[in-house]
mmCIF file with all atom_site columns, C-alpha atoms in Angstrom:
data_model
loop_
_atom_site.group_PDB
_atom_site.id
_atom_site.type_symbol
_atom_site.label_atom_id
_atom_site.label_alt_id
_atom_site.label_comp_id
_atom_site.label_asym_id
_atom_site.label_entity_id
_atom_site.label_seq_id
_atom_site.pdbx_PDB_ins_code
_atom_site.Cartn_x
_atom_site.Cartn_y
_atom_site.Cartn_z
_atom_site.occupancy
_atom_site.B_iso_or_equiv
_atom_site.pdbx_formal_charge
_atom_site.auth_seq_id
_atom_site.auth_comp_id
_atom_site.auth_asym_id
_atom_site.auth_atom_id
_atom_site.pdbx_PDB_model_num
ATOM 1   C CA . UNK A 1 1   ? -31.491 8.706   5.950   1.00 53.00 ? 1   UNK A CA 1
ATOM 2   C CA . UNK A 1 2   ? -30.701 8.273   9.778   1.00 68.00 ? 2   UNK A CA 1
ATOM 3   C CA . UNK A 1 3   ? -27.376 7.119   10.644  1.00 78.00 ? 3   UNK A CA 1
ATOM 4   C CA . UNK A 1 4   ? -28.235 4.579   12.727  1.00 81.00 ? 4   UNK A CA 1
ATOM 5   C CA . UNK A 1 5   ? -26.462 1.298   13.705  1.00 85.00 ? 5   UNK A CA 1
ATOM 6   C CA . UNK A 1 6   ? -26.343 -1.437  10.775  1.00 86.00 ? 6   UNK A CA 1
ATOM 7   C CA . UNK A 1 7   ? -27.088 0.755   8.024   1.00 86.00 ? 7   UNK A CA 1
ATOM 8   C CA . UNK A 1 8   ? -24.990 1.106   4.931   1.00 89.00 ? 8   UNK A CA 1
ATOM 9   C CA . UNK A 1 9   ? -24.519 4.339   3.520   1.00 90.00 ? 9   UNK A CA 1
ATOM 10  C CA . UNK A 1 10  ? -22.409 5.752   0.769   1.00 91.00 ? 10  UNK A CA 1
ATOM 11  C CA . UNK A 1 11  ? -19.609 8.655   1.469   1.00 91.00 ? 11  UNK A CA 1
ATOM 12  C CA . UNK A 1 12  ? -16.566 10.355  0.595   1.00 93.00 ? 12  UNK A CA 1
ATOM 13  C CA . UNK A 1 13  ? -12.871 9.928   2.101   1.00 93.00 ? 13  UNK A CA 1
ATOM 14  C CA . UNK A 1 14  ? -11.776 13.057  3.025   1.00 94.00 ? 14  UNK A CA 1
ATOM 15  C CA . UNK A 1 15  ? -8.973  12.331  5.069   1.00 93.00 ? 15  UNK A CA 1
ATOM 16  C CA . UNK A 1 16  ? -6.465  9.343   5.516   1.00 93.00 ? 16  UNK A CA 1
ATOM 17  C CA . UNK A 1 17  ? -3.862  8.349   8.472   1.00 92.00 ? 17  UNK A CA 1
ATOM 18  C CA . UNK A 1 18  ? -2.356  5.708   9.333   1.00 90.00 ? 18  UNK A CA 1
ATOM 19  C CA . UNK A 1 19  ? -4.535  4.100   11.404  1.00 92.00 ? 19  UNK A CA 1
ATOM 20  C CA . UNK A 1 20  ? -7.543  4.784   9.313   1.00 92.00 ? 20  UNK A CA 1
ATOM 21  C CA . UNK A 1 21  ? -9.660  6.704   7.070   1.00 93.00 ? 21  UNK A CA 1
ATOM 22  C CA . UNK A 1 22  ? -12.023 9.359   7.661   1.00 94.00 ? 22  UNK A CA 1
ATOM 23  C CA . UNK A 1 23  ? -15.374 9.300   5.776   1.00 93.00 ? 23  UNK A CA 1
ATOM 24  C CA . UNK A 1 24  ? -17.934 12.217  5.265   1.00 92.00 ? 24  UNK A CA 1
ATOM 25  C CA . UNK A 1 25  ? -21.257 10.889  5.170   1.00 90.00 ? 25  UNK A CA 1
ATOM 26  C CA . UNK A 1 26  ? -25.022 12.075  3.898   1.00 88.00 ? 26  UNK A CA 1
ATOM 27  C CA . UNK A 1 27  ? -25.966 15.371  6.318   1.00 86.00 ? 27  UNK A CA 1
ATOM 28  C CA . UNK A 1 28  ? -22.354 16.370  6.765   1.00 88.00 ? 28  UNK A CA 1
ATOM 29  C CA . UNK A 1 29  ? -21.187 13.640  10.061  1.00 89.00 ? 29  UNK A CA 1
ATOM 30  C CA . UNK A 1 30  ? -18.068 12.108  9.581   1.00 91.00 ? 30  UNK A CA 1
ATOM 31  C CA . UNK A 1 31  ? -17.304 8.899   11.006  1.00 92.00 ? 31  UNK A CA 1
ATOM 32  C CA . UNK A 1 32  ? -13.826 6.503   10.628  1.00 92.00 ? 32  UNK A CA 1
ATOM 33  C CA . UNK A 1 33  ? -13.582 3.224   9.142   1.00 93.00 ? 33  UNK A CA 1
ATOM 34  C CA . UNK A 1 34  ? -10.668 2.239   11.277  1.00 92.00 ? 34  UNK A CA 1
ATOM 35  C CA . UNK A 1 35  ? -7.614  0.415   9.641   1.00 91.00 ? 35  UNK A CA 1
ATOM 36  C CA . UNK A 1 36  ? -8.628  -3.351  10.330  1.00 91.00 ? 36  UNK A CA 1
ATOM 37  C CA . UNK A 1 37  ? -12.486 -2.600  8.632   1.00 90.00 ? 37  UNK A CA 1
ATOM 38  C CA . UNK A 1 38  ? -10.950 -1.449  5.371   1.00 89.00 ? 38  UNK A CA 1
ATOM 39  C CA . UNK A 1 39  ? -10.371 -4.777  3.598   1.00 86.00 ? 39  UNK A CA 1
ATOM 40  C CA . UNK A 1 40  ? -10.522 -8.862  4.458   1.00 85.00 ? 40  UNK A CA 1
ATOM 41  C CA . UNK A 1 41  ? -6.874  -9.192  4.162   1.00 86.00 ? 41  UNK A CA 1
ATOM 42  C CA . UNK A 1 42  ? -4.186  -7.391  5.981   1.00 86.00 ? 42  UNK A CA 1
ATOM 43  C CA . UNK A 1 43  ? -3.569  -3.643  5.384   1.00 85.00 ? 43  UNK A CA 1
ATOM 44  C CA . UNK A 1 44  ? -0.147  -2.687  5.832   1.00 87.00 ? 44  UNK A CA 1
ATOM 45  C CA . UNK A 1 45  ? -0.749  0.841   4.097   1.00 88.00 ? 45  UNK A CA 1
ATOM 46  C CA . UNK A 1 46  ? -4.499  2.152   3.277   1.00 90.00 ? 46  UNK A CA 1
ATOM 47  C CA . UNK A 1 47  ? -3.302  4.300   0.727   1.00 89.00 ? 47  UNK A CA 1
ATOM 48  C CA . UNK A 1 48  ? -2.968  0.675   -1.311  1.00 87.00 ? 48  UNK A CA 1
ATOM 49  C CA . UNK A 1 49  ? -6.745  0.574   -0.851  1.00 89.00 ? 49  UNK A CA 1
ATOM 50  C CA . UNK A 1 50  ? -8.144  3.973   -0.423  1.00 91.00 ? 50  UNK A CA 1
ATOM 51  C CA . UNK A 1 51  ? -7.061  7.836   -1.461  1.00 90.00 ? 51  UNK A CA 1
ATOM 52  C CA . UNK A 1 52  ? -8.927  11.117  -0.587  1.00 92.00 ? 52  UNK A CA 1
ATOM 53  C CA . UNK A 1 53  ? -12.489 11.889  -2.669  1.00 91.00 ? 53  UNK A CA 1
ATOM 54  C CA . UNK A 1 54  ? -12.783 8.368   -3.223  1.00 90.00 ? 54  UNK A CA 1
ATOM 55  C CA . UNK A 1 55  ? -16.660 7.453   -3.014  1.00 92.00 ? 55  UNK A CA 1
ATOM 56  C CA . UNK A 1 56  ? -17.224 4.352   -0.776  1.00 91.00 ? 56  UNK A CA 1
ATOM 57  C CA . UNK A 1 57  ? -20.355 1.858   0.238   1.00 91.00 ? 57  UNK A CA 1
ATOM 58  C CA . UNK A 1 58  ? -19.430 1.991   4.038   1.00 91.00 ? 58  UNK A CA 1
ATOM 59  C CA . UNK A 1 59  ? -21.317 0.250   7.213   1.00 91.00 ? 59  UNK A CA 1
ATOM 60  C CA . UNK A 1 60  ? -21.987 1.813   10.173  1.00 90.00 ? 60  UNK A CA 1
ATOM 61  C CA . UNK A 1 61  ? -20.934 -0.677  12.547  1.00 92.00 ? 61  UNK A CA 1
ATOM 62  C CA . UNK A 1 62  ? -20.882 1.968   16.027  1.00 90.00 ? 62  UNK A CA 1
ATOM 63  C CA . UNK A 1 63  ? -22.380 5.354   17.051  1.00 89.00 ? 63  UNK A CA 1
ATOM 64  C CA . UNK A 1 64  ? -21.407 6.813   20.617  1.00 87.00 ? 64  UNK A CA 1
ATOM 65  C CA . UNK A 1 65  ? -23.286 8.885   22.912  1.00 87.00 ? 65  UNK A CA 1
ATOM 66  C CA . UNK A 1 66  ? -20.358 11.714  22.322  1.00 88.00 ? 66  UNK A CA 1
ATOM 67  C CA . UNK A 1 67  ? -21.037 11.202  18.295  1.00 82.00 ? 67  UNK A CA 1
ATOM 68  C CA . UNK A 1 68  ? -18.203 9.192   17.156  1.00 89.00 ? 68  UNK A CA 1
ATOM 69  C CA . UNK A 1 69  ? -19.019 6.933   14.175  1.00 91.00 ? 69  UNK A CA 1
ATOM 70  C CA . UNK A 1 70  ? -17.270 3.817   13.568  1.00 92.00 ? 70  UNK A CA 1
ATOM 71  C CA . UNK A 1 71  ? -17.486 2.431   9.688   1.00 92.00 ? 71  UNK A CA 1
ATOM 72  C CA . UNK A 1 72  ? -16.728 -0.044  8.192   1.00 91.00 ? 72  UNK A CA 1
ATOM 73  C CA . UNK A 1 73  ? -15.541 -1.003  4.264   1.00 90.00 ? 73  UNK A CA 1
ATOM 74  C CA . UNK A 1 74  ? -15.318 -4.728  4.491   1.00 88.00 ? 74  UNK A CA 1
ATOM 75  C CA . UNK A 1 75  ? -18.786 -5.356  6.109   1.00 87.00 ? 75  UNK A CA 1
ATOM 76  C CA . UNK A 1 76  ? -20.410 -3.270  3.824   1.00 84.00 ? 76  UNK A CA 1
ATOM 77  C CA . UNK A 1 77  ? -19.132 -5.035  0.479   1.00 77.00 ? 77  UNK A CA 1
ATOM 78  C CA . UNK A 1 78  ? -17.608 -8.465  1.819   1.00 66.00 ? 78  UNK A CA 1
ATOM 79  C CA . UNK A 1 79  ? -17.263 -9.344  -1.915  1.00 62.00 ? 79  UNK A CA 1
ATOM 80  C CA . UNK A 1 80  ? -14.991 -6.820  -3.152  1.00 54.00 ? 80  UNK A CA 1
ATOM 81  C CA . UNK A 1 81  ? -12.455 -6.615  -0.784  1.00 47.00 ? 81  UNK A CA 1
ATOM 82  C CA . UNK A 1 82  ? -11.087 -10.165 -1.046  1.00 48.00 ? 82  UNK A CA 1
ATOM 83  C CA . UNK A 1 83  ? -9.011  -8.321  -3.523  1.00 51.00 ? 83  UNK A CA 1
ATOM 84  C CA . UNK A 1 84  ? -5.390  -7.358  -3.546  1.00 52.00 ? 84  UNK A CA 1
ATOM 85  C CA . UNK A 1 85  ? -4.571  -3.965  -2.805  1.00 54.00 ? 85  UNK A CA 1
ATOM 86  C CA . UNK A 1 86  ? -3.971  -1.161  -5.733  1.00 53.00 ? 86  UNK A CA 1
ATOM 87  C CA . UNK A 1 87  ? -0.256  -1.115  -5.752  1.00 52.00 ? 87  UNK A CA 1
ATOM 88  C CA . UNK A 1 88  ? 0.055   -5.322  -4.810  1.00 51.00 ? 88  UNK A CA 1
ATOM 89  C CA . UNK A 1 89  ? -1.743  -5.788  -8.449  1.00 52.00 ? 89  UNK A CA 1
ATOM 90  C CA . UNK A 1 90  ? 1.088   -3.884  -10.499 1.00 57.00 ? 90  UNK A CA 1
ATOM 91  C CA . UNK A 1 91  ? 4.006   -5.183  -8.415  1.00 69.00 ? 91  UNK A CA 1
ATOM 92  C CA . UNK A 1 92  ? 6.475   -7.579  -10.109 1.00 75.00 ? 92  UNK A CA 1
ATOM 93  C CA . UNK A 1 93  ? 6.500   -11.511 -9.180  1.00 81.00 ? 93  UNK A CA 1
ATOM 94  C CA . UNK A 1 94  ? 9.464   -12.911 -7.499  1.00 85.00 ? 94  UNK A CA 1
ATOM 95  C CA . UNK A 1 95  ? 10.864  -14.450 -10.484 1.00 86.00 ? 95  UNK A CA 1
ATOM 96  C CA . UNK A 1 96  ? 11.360  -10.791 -12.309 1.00 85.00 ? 96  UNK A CA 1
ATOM 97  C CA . UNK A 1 97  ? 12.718  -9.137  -8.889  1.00 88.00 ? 97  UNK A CA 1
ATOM 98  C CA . UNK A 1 98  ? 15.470  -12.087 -8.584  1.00 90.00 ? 98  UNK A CA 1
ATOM 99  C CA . UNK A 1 99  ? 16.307  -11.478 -11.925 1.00 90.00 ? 99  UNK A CA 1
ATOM 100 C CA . UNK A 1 100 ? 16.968  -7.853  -11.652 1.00 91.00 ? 100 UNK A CA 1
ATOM 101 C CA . UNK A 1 101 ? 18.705  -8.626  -8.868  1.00 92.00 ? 101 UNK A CA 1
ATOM 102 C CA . UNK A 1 102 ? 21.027  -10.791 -10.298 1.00 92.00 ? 102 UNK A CA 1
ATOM 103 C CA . UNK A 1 103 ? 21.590  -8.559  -13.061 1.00 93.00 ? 103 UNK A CA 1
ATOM 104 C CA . UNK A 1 104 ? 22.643  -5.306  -10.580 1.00 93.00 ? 104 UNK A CA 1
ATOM 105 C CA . UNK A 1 105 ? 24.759  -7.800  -9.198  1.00 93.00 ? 105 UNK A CA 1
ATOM 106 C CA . UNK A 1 106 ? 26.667  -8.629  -11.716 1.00 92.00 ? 106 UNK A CA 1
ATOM 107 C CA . UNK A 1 107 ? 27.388  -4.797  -12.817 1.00 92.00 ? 107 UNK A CA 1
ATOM 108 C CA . UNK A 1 108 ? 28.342  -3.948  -9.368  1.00 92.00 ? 108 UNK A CA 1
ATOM 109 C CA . UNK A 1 109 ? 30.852  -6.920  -9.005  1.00 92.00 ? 109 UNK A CA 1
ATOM 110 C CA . UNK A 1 110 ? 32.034  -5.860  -13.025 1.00 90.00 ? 110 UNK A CA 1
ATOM 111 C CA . UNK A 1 111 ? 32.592  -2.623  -12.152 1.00 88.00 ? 111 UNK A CA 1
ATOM 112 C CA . UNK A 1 112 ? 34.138  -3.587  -8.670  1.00 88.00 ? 112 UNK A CA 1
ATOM 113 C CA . UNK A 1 113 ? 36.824  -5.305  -10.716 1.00 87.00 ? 113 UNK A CA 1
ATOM 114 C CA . UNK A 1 114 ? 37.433  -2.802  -13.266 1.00 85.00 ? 114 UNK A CA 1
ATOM 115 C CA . UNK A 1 115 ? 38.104  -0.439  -10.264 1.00 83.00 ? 115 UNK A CA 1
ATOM 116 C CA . UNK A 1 116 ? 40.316  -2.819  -8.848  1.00 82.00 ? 116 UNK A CA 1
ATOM 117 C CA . UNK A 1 117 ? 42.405  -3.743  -11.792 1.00 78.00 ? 117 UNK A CA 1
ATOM 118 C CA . UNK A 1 118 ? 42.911  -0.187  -12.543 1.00 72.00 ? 118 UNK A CA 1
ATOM 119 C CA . UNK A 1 119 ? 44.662  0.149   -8.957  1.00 71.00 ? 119 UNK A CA 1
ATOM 120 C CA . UNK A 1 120 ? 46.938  -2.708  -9.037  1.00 68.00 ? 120 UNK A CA 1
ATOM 121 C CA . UNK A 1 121 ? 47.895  -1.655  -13.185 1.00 61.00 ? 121 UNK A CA 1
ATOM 122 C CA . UNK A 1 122 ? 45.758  -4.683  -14.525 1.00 55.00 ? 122 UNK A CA 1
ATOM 123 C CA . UNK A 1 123 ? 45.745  -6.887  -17.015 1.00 61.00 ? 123 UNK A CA 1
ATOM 124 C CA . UNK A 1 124 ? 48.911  -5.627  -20.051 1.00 58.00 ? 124 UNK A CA 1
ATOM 125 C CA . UNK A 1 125 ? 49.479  -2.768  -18.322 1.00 55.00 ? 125 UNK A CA 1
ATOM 126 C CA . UNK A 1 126 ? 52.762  -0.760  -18.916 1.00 57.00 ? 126 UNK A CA 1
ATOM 127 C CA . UNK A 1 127 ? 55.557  -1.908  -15.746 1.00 56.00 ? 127 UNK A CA 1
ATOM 128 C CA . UNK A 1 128 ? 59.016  -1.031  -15.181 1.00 55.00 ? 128 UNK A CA 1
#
């Protein structure tokens, strides 16, 4: 298959920075599906969305005359990347983070006060 403008081919990360990931692609080109063509919402990391050997469905959306190929995720499968991100799924809702908030909270100001007592000879403490 040609690698032609429009066509969507199927490839393997092989490399991932931070503004984008690299791609190998059928007869060995690599091209980059730059940070902002990896997903329909906003990428902050594309580690979230992507790691190295993943296979991926992947548009090409630009070839230059010097041989650069520019790919992209989101126009290939428009579908499946309305998702949230790998790490976004597992995270904790606000409710559960408050709460463990509170609860450090309250050990730290505890133990703040045990510390504190112990310096000025507390509560029942032997004094002269």
């Amino acid at each position: 298959m040609s690698l032609e403008q429009g066509n969507i081919v199927e490839g393997v990360v092989t490399g991932i920075t931070s503004f984008g990931a690299f791609v190998e692609l059928p007869g060995g080109r690599t091209g980059l599906v730059h940070i902002s063509e990896v997903a329909e919402v906003y990428v902050k990391d594309i580690n979230d969305f992507l790691k190295v050997n993943d296979k991926v469905k992947v548009k090409i959306i630009s070839v230059d005359p010097k041989g650069k190929i520019g790919l992209s995720l989101k126009q290939a499968n428009p579908s499946t990347n309305n998702r949230a991100p790998r790490k976004a799924r597992f995270e904790p809702s606000f409710e559960d983070k408050l709460a463990k908030f509170m609860k450090e909270s309250d050990e730290r100001l505890s133990d703040l006060k045990r510390q504190t007592e112990s310096k000025r000879g507390g509560r029942g403490g032997f004094r002269y």
